[in-house]
Amino acid sequence: MSEATPHSFFAELAELARGLGHAHRLLLLDHIAQNEHSVERLAEFAGLSLANASQHLQHLKRAGFVTTRRDGKRILYRLGDGPTAPLLAALKSQAAFNHTQLTTFIADSRSRPDRLEAIDAEELLRRMRENSVTLLDVRAETEYAVGHVPGAVNIPLPELERRLAELRKDQEVIAYCRGPHCALSAEAVRALSAKGYKARHFDSGLPGWQALGLATSSLQSSGSKAGL
Amino acid sequence: MSEATPHSFFAELAELARGLGHAHRLLLLDHIAQNEHSVERLAEFAGLSLANASQHLQHLKRAGFVTTRRDGKRILYRLGDGPTAPLLAALKSQAAFNHTQLTTFIADSRSRPDRLEAIDAEELLRRMRENSVTLLDVRAETEYAVGHVPGAVNIPLPELERRLAELRKDQEVIAYCRGPHCALSAEAVRALSAKGYKARHFDSGLPGWQALGLATSSLQSSGSKAGL
DNA sequence: ATATCATTCAATTATTTAATTGAATGATTG
DNA sequence: CAATCATTCAATTAAATAATTGAATGATAT
């Protein structure tokens, strides 16, 4: 392990990422995230030998994901003070997204770039104030949990058809997802329209909403600029 | 590469993390994040052979971080539609945090768990309304960028001593960081008090603030619950 | 069609990373 | 202060991941 010379900035980031790059470590980390545990308990939990568990734990520790303290003759591992939880959440979001990608036939929608009716921020804001629209967040649950437009209903696209009943048919539905490149909401509008709903999408998605300074949360906005 | 059977959920996450686990891939990803590029351009940029770059790019693609489209006879890589940017931001945050950890002597503060004066959310809110406090965010710049309490000044802990001049001495300073476990703000209060400032910390940090539904942003809140 | 050209594949070698074993550490407790 | 016990270290073997080479695709464009 290159503790000595993490040459570039990216090498350093990569090292961190590799810290999460093993199922056993993630399992351990998850368990630790819920409670402080001794090495022995963790090894048993994960079904690993003591030495092996210890090594994985030290790996996590080096990366700053966990810290230790001594209690009597055992050493307890707990989550570090760093932003590990958000990092895990983000990782999980990405996984969730990949699932929706698979479950859905985005490729299809992507190949016919028909212009769907969009709503702009200004009109959306007005309509929300007068409560004349249903806002629909079609991203994965995990992404929704991480941050969403206040008042939005969350129905991940793959579940949309099954959960249509949750949407009022007497109001226009405005779907949104991750922004201009994200095809989920367009797909949702297509599906809803086919079912007789009046639907449009909010093209700039959550990031666009955040730009207005109104969102509840999320990292979405800050991308990479100078150095990632 | 195990495309076939990502056995557990964690194995799947680990595979994703490993996708970011190499400096070359991060470098490529960063470049792609800024603009669509052909394989050739990317290979040249990163100083890699074509085949090697191609392999790394495919790795990124499999993980869902990037997508491709064809333009004439070249293939262009661009960022995927998934929450890749937040994921990178989170990774970067963690790296930034690790740096502050090294530069700082938190270990020290942790070993003497003296109770510092804290301020609760209610009082803080009141004092902010009447503009009688300076709110100080002592986390890394990257974390601040990702989300912070409106009106807070950002001075990363390691720089605090050097930048004291930026803080008014006639107002109480309220420092905050990542929450109850985070020792940065406590350390800041200690340092400020030593310099003659009137200082307290807001113990529940950014997450606590978000709980009030007032923060500008951030993933911080959602931790791991049931399954990571 | 067929030649062209960017990209990908396939097969090899080199390098990292994981698991296993058994011994060493080092703080605690009698 | 010596014995104990959880944890870590060190050394080995096994497995996974990177880089290199040269050949194969497969869509374009003449």
Short mmCIF file of C-alpha atoms (C1' of nucleotides) in Angstrom, two decimals:
data_model
loop_
_atom_site.label_atom_id
_atom_site.label_comp_id
_atom_site.label_asym_id
_atom_site.label_seq_id
_atom_site.Cartn_x
_atom_site.Cartn_y
_atom_site.Cartn_z
CA MET A 1 0.00 0.00 0.00
CA SER A 2 1.48 3.33 -0.95
CA GLU A 3 1.28 5.34 2.19
CA ALA A 4 4.52 6.97 1.34
CA THR A 5 3.93 8.74 -1.96
CA PRO A 6 0.38 9.23 -3.21
CA HIS A 7 1.88 10.83 -6.29
CA SER A 8 -0.96 12.70 -7.88
CA PHE A 9 -4.13 13.96 -6.39
CA PHE A 10 -5.98 11.36 -8.39
CA ALA A 11 -3.79 8.61 -7.08
CA GLU A 12 -4.86 9.65 -3.65
CA LEU A 13 -8.53 9.61 -4.52
CA ALA A 14 -8.09 6.25 -6.20
CA GLU A 15 -6.57 4.86 -3.05
CA LEU A 16 -9.59 6.02 -1.12
CA ALA A 17 -11.94 4.47 -3.62
CA ARG A 18 -10.06 1.20 -3.43
CA GLY A 19 -10.66 1.32 0.27
CA LEU A 20 -14.31 0.74 -0.57
CA GLY A 21 -13.43 -1.64 -3.35
CA HIS A 22 -13.99 -4.91 -1.60
CA ALA A 23 -17.23 -6.50 -0.49
CA HIS A 24 -15.82 -7.55 2.86
CA ARG A 25 -14.72 -4.05 3.69
CA LEU A 26 -18.07 -2.61 2.75
CA LEU A 27 -19.80 -5.22 4.87
CA LEU A 28 -17.59 -4.40 7.81
CA LEU A 29 -18.02 -0.69 7.27
CA ASP A 30 -21.77 -1.05 7.16
CA HIS A 31 -21.78 -2.94 10.41
CA ILE A 32 -19.49 -0.41 12.01
CA ALA A 33 -21.69 2.40 10.77
CA GLN A 34 -24.49 1.02 12.89
CA ASN A 35 -22.48 0.50 16.01
CA GLU A 36 -19.08 0.35 17.54
CA HIS A 37 -17.67 -3.19 17.46
CA SER A 38 -14.60 -5.14 18.44
CA VAL A 39 -12.44 -6.83 15.87
CA GLU A 40 -13.57 -10.22 17.05
CA ARG A 41 -17.25 -9.40 16.69
CA LEU A 42 -16.69 -7.94 13.27
CA ALA A 43 -14.66 -10.91 12.10
CA GLU A 44 -17.36 -13.26 13.27
CA PHE A 45 -20.08 -11.17 11.71
CA ALA A 46 -18.38 -11.08 8.35
CA GLY A 47 -17.28 -14.67 8.49
CA LEU A 48 -13.62 -13.79 8.23
CA SER A 49 -10.55 -14.97 10.04
CA LEU A 50 -9.35 -12.62 12.72
CA ALA A 51 -6.19 -11.65 10.91
CA ASN A 52 -7.99 -11.08 7.68
CA ALA A 53 -10.67 -8.96 9.31
CA SER A 54 -8.00 -7.01 11.12
CA GLN A 55 -6.26 -6.28 7.85
CA HIS A 56 -9.42 -5.09 6.18
CA LEU A 57 -10.20 -2.94 9.18
CA GLN A 58 -6.80 -1.38 9.10
CA HIS A 59 -7.30 -0.68 5.44
CA LEU A 60 -10.51 1.15 6.28
CA LYS A 61 -8.74 2.98 9.04
CA ARG A 62 -5.89 4.11 6.83
CA ALA A 63 -8.45 5.52 4.43
CA GLY A 64 -10.03 7.43 7.27
CA PHE A 65 -13.39 5.71 7.09
CA VAL A 66 -13.17 4.37 10.62
CA THR A 67 -11.37 5.13 13.85
CA THR A 68 -10.52 3.03 16.82
CA ARG A 69 -10.44 3.32 20.55
CA ARG A 70 -9.34 0.91 23.17
CA ASP A 71 -11.73 -0.46 25.75
CA GLY A 72 -10.10 -2.78 28.23
CA LYS A 73 -8.22 -5.28 26.21
CA ARG A 74 -10.23 -5.01 23.07
CA ILE A 75 -10.12 -2.45 20.32
CA LEU A 76 -13.36 -0.97 19.12
CA TYR A 77 -13.89 0.28 15.62
CA ARG A 78 -16.37 3.03 14.91
CA LEU A 79 -17.13 5.29 11.99
CA GLY A 80 -14.66 8.09 11.42
CA ASP A 81 -15.59 11.73 11.71
CA GLY A 82 -15.24 12.30 8.00
CA PRO A 83 -17.99 12.45 5.42
CA THR A 84 -18.07 8.71 5.02
CA ALA A 85 -21.82 8.33 5.27
CA PRO A 86 -22.49 10.69 2.35
CA LEU A 87 -19.84 8.93 0.37
CA LEU A 88 -21.52 5.60 0.93
CA ALA A 89 -24.87 7.12 0.14
CA ALA A 90 -23.51 8.45 -3.12
CA LEU A 91 -22.06 5.09 -4.00
CA LYS A 92 -25.34 3.46 -3.26
CA SER A 93 -27.14 6.01 -5.38
CA GLN A 94 -24.96 5.18 -8.29
CA ALA A 95 -25.74 1.50 -7.83
CA ALA A 96 -29.44 2.24 -7.62
CA PHE A 97 -29.21 4.29 -10.75
CA ASN A 98 -27.49 1.50 -12.60
CA HIS A 99 -30.33 -0.77 -11.63
CA THR A 100 -33.00 1.52 -12.95
CA GLN A 101 -30.99 1.81 -16.12
CA LEU A 102 -31.12 -1.92 -16.55
CA THR A 103 -34.74 -2.38 -15.60
CA THR A 104 -35.82 0.34 -17.92
CA PHE A 105 -35.66 0.70 -21.64
CA ILE A 106 -33.97 4.02 -21.72
CA ALA A 107 -31.91 3.05 -24.70
CA ASP A 108 -35.14 3.02 -26.60
CA SER A 109 -36.30 6.44 -25.56
CA ARG A 110 -32.84 7.78 -26.18
CA SER A 111 -32.86 6.72 -29.78
CA ARG A 112 -35.97 8.68 -30.65
CA PRO A 113 -35.24 12.12 -29.40
CA ASP A 114 -38.77 13.40 -29.77
CA ARG A 115 -39.34 16.68 -28.08
CA LEU A 116 -41.63 16.30 -25.16
CA GLU A 117 -43.37 19.17 -23.61
CA ALA A 118 -41.27 20.74 -20.95
CA ILE A 119 -42.14 23.21 -18.24
CA ASP A 120 -39.76 25.95 -17.25
CA ALA A 121 -38.79 26.84 -13.72
CA GLU A 122 -40.83 29.98 -13.62
CA GLU A 123 -44.10 28.39 -14.59
CA LEU A 124 -43.42 25.40 -12.37
CA LEU A 125 -42.86 27.66 -9.41
CA ARG A 126 -46.10 29.49 -10.06
CA ARG A 127 -48.10 26.33 -10.51
CA MET A 128 -46.68 24.88 -7.35
CA ARG A 129 -47.64 27.93 -5.40
CA GLU A 130 -51.21 27.61 -6.57
CA ASN A 131 -51.07 23.87 -5.97
CA SER A 132 -52.25 22.97 -9.42
CA VAL A 133 -49.61 20.35 -10.24
CA THR A 134 -48.33 17.07 -8.87
CA LEU A 135 -44.55 16.98 -8.76
CA LEU A 136 -43.14 13.54 -9.47
CA ASP A 137 -39.58 12.48 -8.70
CA VAL A 138 -38.83 9.38 -10.76
CA ARG A 139 -35.33 8.71 -9.51
CA ALA A 140 -34.40 5.86 -7.21
CA GLU A 141 -35.55 5.97 -3.61
CA THR A 142 -32.02 6.41 -2.37
CA GLU A 143 -31.51 9.43 -4.54
CA TYR A 144 -34.76 10.91 -3.40
CA ALA A 145 -33.77 10.36 0.20
CA VAL A 146 -30.58 12.24 -0.41
CA GLY A 147 -32.36 15.28 -1.67
CA HIS A 148 -35.45 16.28 -3.59
CA VAL A 149 -37.73 19.13 -4.45
CA PRO A 150 -40.03 19.82 -1.50
CA GLY A 151 -43.47 18.39 -2.05
CA ALA A 152 -42.41 15.96 -4.73
CA VAL A 153 -43.79 12.43 -4.73
CA ASN A 154 -41.21 9.73 -5.29
CA ILE A 155 -42.03 6.85 -7.62
CA PRO A 156 -38.96 5.33 -9.23
CA LEU A 157 -39.53 4.90 -12.93
CA PRO A 158 -39.48 1.11 -12.90
CA GLU A 159 -42.36 1.13 -10.44
CA LEU A 160 -44.36 3.80 -12.13
CA GLU A 161 -46.77 1.63 -14.02
CA ARG A 162 -47.56 -0.41 -10.96
CA ARG A 163 -48.13 2.62 -8.76
CA LEU A 164 -50.13 4.84 -11.04
CA ALA A 165 -52.94 4.92 -8.51
CA GLU A 166 -50.87 7.20 -6.31
CA LEU A 167 -51.14 10.01 -8.81
CA ARG A 168 -54.16 12.28 -9.13
CA LYS A 169 -55.56 12.20 -12.59
CA ASP A 170 -57.21 15.60 -12.32
CA GLN A 171 -53.95 17.50 -12.05
CA GLU A 172 -51.11 17.87 -14.41
CA VAL A 173 -48.09 15.79 -13.42
CA ILE A 174 -44.64 17.30 -13.69
CA ALA A 175 -41.90 14.70 -13.70
CA TYR A 176 -38.27 15.47 -13.03
CA CYS A 177 -35.07 13.55 -12.51
CA ARG A 178 -31.41 14.45 -12.64
CA GLY A 179 -31.24 17.13 -15.21
CA PRO A 180 -31.04 17.76 -18.92
CA HIS A 181 -29.19 14.57 -19.73
CA CYS A 182 -31.41 12.37 -17.69
CA ALA A 183 -33.97 10.47 -19.68
CA LEU A 184 -35.97 9.08 -16.78
CA SER A 185 -38.46 11.90 -16.58
CA ALA A 186 -38.99 11.97 -20.33
CA GLU A 187 -39.76 8.29 -20.20
CA ALA A 188 -42.17 8.86 -17.34
CA VAL A 189 -44.01 11.56 -19.26
CA ARG A 190 -44.34 9.23 -22.18
CA ALA A 191 -45.74 6.49 -20.00
CA LEU A 192 -48.13 8.81 -18.19
CA SER A 193 -49.39 10.35 -21.40
CA ALA A 194 -50.09 6.89 -22.75
CA LYS A 195 -52.22 6.24 -19.68
CA GLY A 196 -54.28 9.36 -20.15
CA TYR A 197 -52.51 11.60 -17.71
CA LYS A 198 -51.67 15.16 -18.54
CA ALA A 199 -47.94 15.22 -18.04
CA ARG A 200 -44.90 17.31 -18.76
CA HIS A 201 -41.37 17.18 -17.49
CA PHE A 202 -39.13 19.66 -15.78
CA ASP A 203 -36.07 19.36 -17.91
CA SER A 204 -33.42 20.88 -15.71
CA GLY A 205 -34.29 18.47 -12.92
CA LEU A 206 -33.06 18.64 -9.38
CA PRO A 207 -29.88 20.56 -10.22
CA GLY A 208 -31.96 23.18 -11.97
CA TRP A 209 -34.11 23.43 -8.94
CA GLN A 210 -31.13 23.79 -6.68
CA ALA A 211 -29.88 26.58 -8.87
CA LEU A 212 -32.92 28.46 -7.67
CA GLY A 213 -31.76 27.90 -4.15
CA LEU A 214 -34.89 26.06 -3.21
CA ALA A 215 -34.05 22.40 -3.00
CA THR A 216 -33.95 20.48 0.20
CA SER A 217 -30.50 19.14 -0.35
CA SER A 218 -28.01 17.21 -2.50
CA LEU A 219 -24.52 17.40 -3.83
CA GLN A 220 -25.74 17.22 -7.40
CA SER A 221 -24.79 20.78 -8.10
CA SER A 222 -21.07 20.99 -7.55
CA GLY A 223 -19.51 19.06 -10.37
CA SER A 224 -15.88 18.99 -11.21
CA LYS A 225 -14.16 22.13 -12.18
CA ALA A 226 -10.52 22.72 -11.71
CA GLY A 227 -9.32 19.43 -10.33
CA LEU A 228 -12.26 17.13 -10.31
CA MET B 1 -14.21 -8.72 -14.10
CA SER B 2 -17.28 -10.26 -12.56
CA GLU B 3 -20.07 -9.05 -14.76
CA ALA B 4 -21.79 -12.34 -14.36
CA THR B 5 -22.48 -12.71 -10.65
CA PRO B 6 -22.14 -9.71 -8.38
CA HIS B 7 -23.08 -12.00 -5.54
CA SER B 8 -24.05 -9.75 -2.72
CA PHE B 9 -25.22 -6.21 -2.77
CA PHE B 10 -21.92 -5.24 -1.26
CA ALA B 11 -20.00 -7.00 -3.97
CA GLU B 12 -21.84 -4.84 -6.42
CA LEU B 13 -21.01 -1.66 -4.57
CA ALA B 14 -17.42 -2.76 -4.27
CA GLU B 15 -17.23 -3.26 -7.98
CA LEU B 16 -18.45 0.27 -8.48
CA ALA B 17 -15.92 1.63 -6.03
CA ARG B 18 -13.16 -0.24 -7.77
CA GLY B 19 -14.24 1.50 -10.93
CA LEU B 20 -12.94 4.66 -9.29
CA GLY B 21 -10.00 2.84 -7.80
CA HIS B 22 -7.34 3.77 -10.27
CA ALA B 23 -5.69 7.11 -10.86
CA HIS B 24 -5.87 6.80 -14.62
CA ARG B 25 -9.58 6.20 -14.57
CA LEU B 26 -10.17 9.14 -12.30
CA LEU B 27 -8.07 11.32 -14.54
CA LEU B 28 -10.03 10.19 -17.57
CA LEU B 29 -13.31 10.62 -15.76
CA ASP B 30 -12.41 14.10 -14.69
CA HIS B 31 -11.56 15.05 -18.23
CA ILE B 32 -14.74 13.52 -19.54
CA ALA B 33 -16.73 15.35 -16.89
CA GLN B 34 -15.63 18.59 -18.44
CA ASN B 35 -16.33 17.67 -22.00
CA GLU B 36 -17.14 14.91 -24.41
CA HIS B 37 -13.97 13.41 -25.86
CA SER B 38 -12.88 10.70 -28.26
CA VAL B 39 -10.84 7.76 -27.10
CA GLU B 40 -7.83 9.04 -28.92
CA ARG B 41 -7.94 12.44 -27.29
CA LEU B 42 -8.41 10.89 -23.90
CA ALA B 43 -5.55 8.47 -24.38
CA GLU B 44 -3.28 11.28 -25.41
CA PHE B 45 -4.41 13.45 -22.55
CA ALA B 46 -3.77 10.79 -19.97
CA GLY B 47 -0.56 9.63 -21.59
CA LEU B 48 -1.85 6.12 -22.11
CA SER B 49 -1.73 3.73 -25.01
CA LEU B 50 -4.91 3.54 -27.01
CA ALA B 51 -5.75 0.02 -25.97
CA ASN B 52 -5.08 0.76 -22.36
CA ALA B 53 -7.17 3.90 -22.37
CA SER B 54 -9.92 2.03 -24.14
CA GLN B 55 -9.92 -0.61 -21.46
CA HIS B 56 -10.10 1.90 -18.67
CA LEU B 57 -12.90 3.71 -20.45
CA GLN B 58 -14.83 0.52 -20.84
CA HIS B 59 -14.36 -0.12 -17.19
CA LEU B 60 -15.87 3.27 -16.42
CA LYS B 61 -18.67 2.56 -18.82
CA ARG B 62 -19.51 -0.78 -17.29
CA ALA B 63 -19.77 0.94 -13.94
CA GLY B 64 -22.18 3.44 -15.43
CA PHE B 65 -19.99 6.47 -14.86
CA VAL B 66 -19.78 7.32 -18.54
CA THR B 67 -21.72 6.70 -21.74
CA THR B 68 -20.72 6.74 -25.34
CA ARG B 69 -22.09 7.86 -28.63
CA ARG B 70 -20.75 7.53 -32.10
CA ASP B 71 -19.85 10.53 -34.18
CA GLY B 72 -18.61 9.62 -37.63
CA LYS B 73 -15.94 7.07 -37.13
CA ARG B 74 -14.98 8.02 -33.64
CA ILE B 75 -16.61 7.19 -30.38
CA LEU B 76 -17.19 9.95 -27.91
CA TYR B 77 -17.29 9.41 -24.18
CA ARG B 78 -19.30 11.66 -21.95
CA LEU B 79 -20.48 11.56 -18.35
CA GLY B 80 -23.31 9.17 -17.64
CA ASP B 81 -26.71 10.29 -16.49
CA GLY B 82 -26.22 8.83 -13.06
CA PRO B 83 -25.21 10.61 -9.89
CA THR B 84 -21.54 10.39 -10.71
CA ALA B 85 -20.72 14.00 -9.97
CA PRO B 86 -22.00 13.81 -6.39
CA LEU B 87 -20.13 10.59 -5.93
CA LEU B 88 -16.89 12.19 -7.02
CA ALA B 89 -17.62 15.19 -4.86
CA ALA B 90 -18.13 12.93 -1.88
CA LEU B 91 -14.91 11.11 -2.57
CA LYS B 92 -13.11 14.37 -2.81
CA SER B 93 -14.65 15.50 0.44
CA GLN B 94 -13.34 12.46 2.16
CA ALA B 95 -9.87 13.16 0.80
CA ALA B 96 -10.10 16.76 1.93
CA PHE B 97 -11.17 15.63 5.35
CA ASN B 98 -8.27 13.26 5.63
CA HIS B 99 -5.95 16.12 4.89
CA THR B 100 -7.36 18.30 7.62
CA GLN B 101 -7.09 15.36 9.96
CA LEU B 102 -3.39 15.10 9.28
CA THR B 103 -2.70 18.79 9.56
CA THR B 104 -4.62 19.06 12.78
CA PHE B 105 -4.10 17.68 16.22
CA ILE B 106 -7.51 16.27 16.76
CA ALA B 107 -6.18 13.24 18.53
CA ASP B 108 -5.17 15.60 21.24
CA SER B 109 -8.54 17.21 21.66
CA ARG B 110 -10.21 13.85 21.56
CA SER B 111 -8.28 12.59 24.51
CA ARG B 112 -9.49 15.33 26.81
CA PRO B 113 -13.19 15.27 26.46
CA ASP B 114 -13.83 18.50 28.27
CA ARG B 115 -17.30 19.82 27.82
CA LEU B 116 -17.28 22.95 25.75
CA GLU B 117 -20.11 25.34 25.69
CA ALA B 118 -22.60 24.44 23.05
CA ILE B 119 -25.44 26.40 21.57
CA ASP B 120 -28.70 24.74 20.68
CA ALA B 121 -30.55 25.15 17.41
CA GLU B 122 -33.23 27.34 18.86
CA GLU B 123 -30.91 29.91 20.31
CA LEU B 124 -28.72 29.84 17.27
CA LEU B 125 -31.65 30.54 15.03
CA ARG B 126 -32.71 33.47 17.17
CA ARG B 127 -29.24 34.93 17.34
CA MET B 128 -28.83 34.61 13.61
CA ARG B 129 -32.06 36.45 12.99
CA GLU B 130 -30.88 39.32 15.11
CA ASN B 131 -27.46 39.12 13.49
CA SER B 132 -25.59 38.92 16.73
CA VAL B 133 -23.34 35.99 15.91
CA THR B 134 -20.73 35.01 13.34
CA LEU B 135 -21.31 31.53 12.02
CA LEU B 136 -18.09 29.70 11.25
CA ASP B 137 -17.85 26.57 9.12
CA VAL B 138 -14.53 24.90 9.89
CA ARG B 139 -14.76 22.04 7.42
CA ALA B 140 -12.72 21.78 4.24
CA GLU B 141 -13.50 24.13 1.40
CA THR B 142 -14.80 21.31 -0.74
CA GLU B 143 -17.26 20.30 1.90
CA TYR B 144 -18.40 23.84 2.33
CA ALA B 145 -18.87 24.13 -1.41
CA VAL B 146 -21.07 21.09 -1.37
CA GLY B 147 -23.40 22.53 1.21
CA HIS B 148 -23.37 24.82 4.21
CA VAL B 149 -25.51 26.86 6.52
CA PRO B 150 -26.49 30.08 4.78
CA GLY B 151 -24.43 32.98 5.97
CA ALA B 152 -21.64 30.87 7.39
CA VAL B 153 -18.04 31.90 6.87
CA ASN B 154 -15.75 29.09 5.78
CA ILE B 155 -12.33 28.82 7.36
CA PRO B 156 -10.99 25.28 7.40
CA LEU B 157 -9.62 24.46 10.81
CA PRO B 158 -6.00 24.15 9.72
CA GLU B 159 -6.12 27.71 8.42
CA LEU B 160 -7.95 29.18 11.34
CA GLU B 161 -5.02 30.60 13.21
CA ARG B 162 -3.65 32.27 10.13
CA ARG B 163 -6.98 33.81 9.15
CA LEU B 164 -8.23 35.01 12.50
CA ALA B 165 -8.42 38.53 11.13
CA GLU B 166 -11.47 37.56 9.11
CA LEU B 167 -13.53 37.13 12.24
CA ARG B 168 -15.09 40.01 14.13
CA LYS B 169 -13.99 40.10 17.70
CA ASP B 170 -17.01 41.98 18.92
CA GLN B 171 -19.45 39.18 18.16
CA GLU B 172 -19.74 35.71 19.48
CA VAL B 173 -18.47 33.11 17.03
CA ILE B 174 -20.43 29.91 16.61
CA ALA B 175 -18.40 27.13 14.99
CA TYR B 176 -19.90 24.05 13.45
CA CYS B 177 -18.73 21.10 11.41
CA ARG B 178 -20.19 17.70 10.59
CA GLY B 179 -22.17 16.85 13.62
CA PRO B 180 -21.93 15.43 17.10
CA HIS B 181 -18.97 13.18 16.38
CA CYS B 182 -16.98 15.80 14.61
CA ALA B 183 -14.28 17.34 16.70
CA LEU B 184 -13.29 20.10 14.33
CA SER B 185 -15.64 22.70 15.72
CA ALA B 186 -14.73 21.87 19.30
CA GLU B 187 -11.11 22.37 18.41
CA ALA B 188 -11.94 25.66 16.75
CA VAL B 189 -13.74 26.90 19.83
CA ARG B 190 -10.75 26.00 21.93
CA ALA B 191 -8.41 27.87 19.60
CA LEU B 192 -10.68 30.90 19.41
CA SER B 193 -11.18 31.06 23.14
CA ALA B 194 -7.43 30.98 23.60
CA LYS B 195 -7.16 34.00 21.35
CA GLY B 196 -9.69 35.98 23.28
CA TYR B 197 -12.72 35.37 21.16
CA LYS B 198 -16.06 34.57 22.63
CA ALA B 199 -16.87 31.26 20.99
CA ARG B 200 -19.21 28.34 21.27
CA HIS B 201 -19.96 25.48 18.96
CA PHE B 202 -23.14 24.20 17.39
CA ASP B 203 -22.86 20.57 18.25
CA SER B 204 -25.28 19.00 15.82
CA GLY B 205 -23.49 20.61 12.90
CA LEU B 206 -24.69 20.72 9.37
CA PRO B 207 -26.87 17.62 9.67
CA GLY B 208 -28.65 19.16 12.63
CA TRP B 209 -29.21 22.25 10.63
CA GLN B 210 -30.59 20.30 7.73
CA ALA B 211 -32.96 18.59 10.08
CA LEU B 212 -34.52 21.99 10.47
CA GLY B 213 -34.99 22.10 6.73
CA LEU B 214 -32.94 25.22 6.40
CA ALA B 215 -29.59 24.25 4.92
CA THR B 216 -28.49 25.14 1.46
CA SER B 217 -27.65 21.61 0.49
CA SER B 218 -25.70 18.39 1.15
CA LEU B 219 -26.05 14.66 1.43
CA GLN B 220 -24.79 14.66 4.96
CA SER B 221 -28.15 13.83 6.46
CA SER B 222 -29.05 10.42 5.10
CA GLY B 223 -26.67 8.04 6.73
CA SER B 224 -26.85 4.31 6.60
CA LYS B 225 -29.80 2.66 8.10
CA ALA B 226 -31.15 -0.70 7.09
CA GLY B 227 -28.78 -1.84 4.39
CA LEU B 228 -25.96 0.65 4.32
"C1'" DA C 1 -17.87 -3.05 -52.49
"C1'" DT C 2 -13.61 -2.18 -50.43
"C1'" DA C 3 -10.12 0.51 -48.16
"C1'" DT C 4 -9.69 3.18 -44.14
"C1'" DC C 5 -9.47 4.31 -39.65
"C1'" DA C 6 -10.86 4.61 -34.68
"C1'" DT C 7 -11.83 1.53 -31.46
"C1'" DT C 8 -12.11 -2.89 -29.29
"C1'" DC C 9 -10.77 -7.62 -28.34
"C1'" DA C 10 -7.60 -11.46 -26.93
"C1'" DA C 11 -3.66 -13.28 -25.09
"C1'" DT C 12 0.48 -12.56 -22.42
"C1'" DT C 13 3.29 -10.70 -18.73
"C1'" DA C 14 3.87 -7.74 -14.79
"C1'" DT C 15 2.09 -5.75 -10.72
"C1'" DT C 16 -1.25 -5.33 -6.88
"C1'" DT C 17 -4.15 -6.95 -3.75
"C1'" DA C 18 -6.35 -10.83 -0.78
"C1'" DA C 19 -6.16 -14.78 2.27
"C1'" DT C 20 -3.72 -17.89 5.30
"C1'" DT C 21 -0.69 -19.24 8.73
"C1'" DG C 22 1.85 -18.74 12.80
"C1'" DA C 23 4.48 -15.74 15.59
"C1'" DA C 24 4.90 -11.11 18.05
"C1'" DT C 25 3.03 -7.18 20.52
"C1'" DG C 26 1.35 -4.83 24.29
"C1'" DA C 27 -2.04 -3.46 27.36
"C1'" DT C 28 -4.69 -5.56 31.13
"C1'" DT C 29 -5.59 -8.23 35.16
"C1'" DG C 30 -4.79 -11.18 38.77
"C1'" DC D 1 5.52 -8.80 37.36
"C1'" DA D 2 3.89 -12.60 34.96
"C1'" DA D 3 0.11 -14.65 32.51
"C1'" DT D 4 -3.49 -13.75 29.48
"C1'" DC D 5 -5.83 -12.43 25.62
"C1'" DA D 6 -7.30 -9.46 21.71
"C1'" DT D 7 -5.16 -7.61 18.09
"C1'" DT D 8 -1.57 -6.87 14.83
"C1'" DC D 9 2.49 -8.06 12.15
"C1'" DA D 10 5.29 -10.81 8.76
"C1'" DA D 11 5.87 -14.04 5.38
"C1'" DT D 12 3.81 -16.99 2.03
"C1'" DT D 13 0.61 -18.41 -1.46
"C1'" DA D 14 -3.40 -17.48 -4.24
"C1'" DA D 15 -6.19 -14.44 -6.94
"C1'" DA D 16 -7.35 -10.27 -9.25
"C1'" DT D 17 -6.21 -6.32 -11.86
"C1'" DA D 18 -3.01 -3.49 -15.21
"C1'" DA D 19 -0.27 -2.86 -19.17
"C1'" DT D 20 1.46 -4.39 -23.60
"C1'" DT D 21 1.30 -6.28 -27.96
"C1'" DG D 22 -0.76 -7.35 -32.22
"C1'" DA D 23 -4.81 -8.79 -34.48
"C1'" DA D 24 -9.99 -8.22 -35.27
"C1'" DT D 25 -14.25 -5.31 -35.69
"C1'" DG D 26 -17.29 -2.59 -37.88
"C1'" DA D 27 -18.95 1.64 -39.33
"C1'" DT D 28 -17.68 5.16 -42.67
"C1'" DA D 29 -16.50 7.11 -47.12
"C1'" DT D 30 -14.57 6.86 -51.52
#
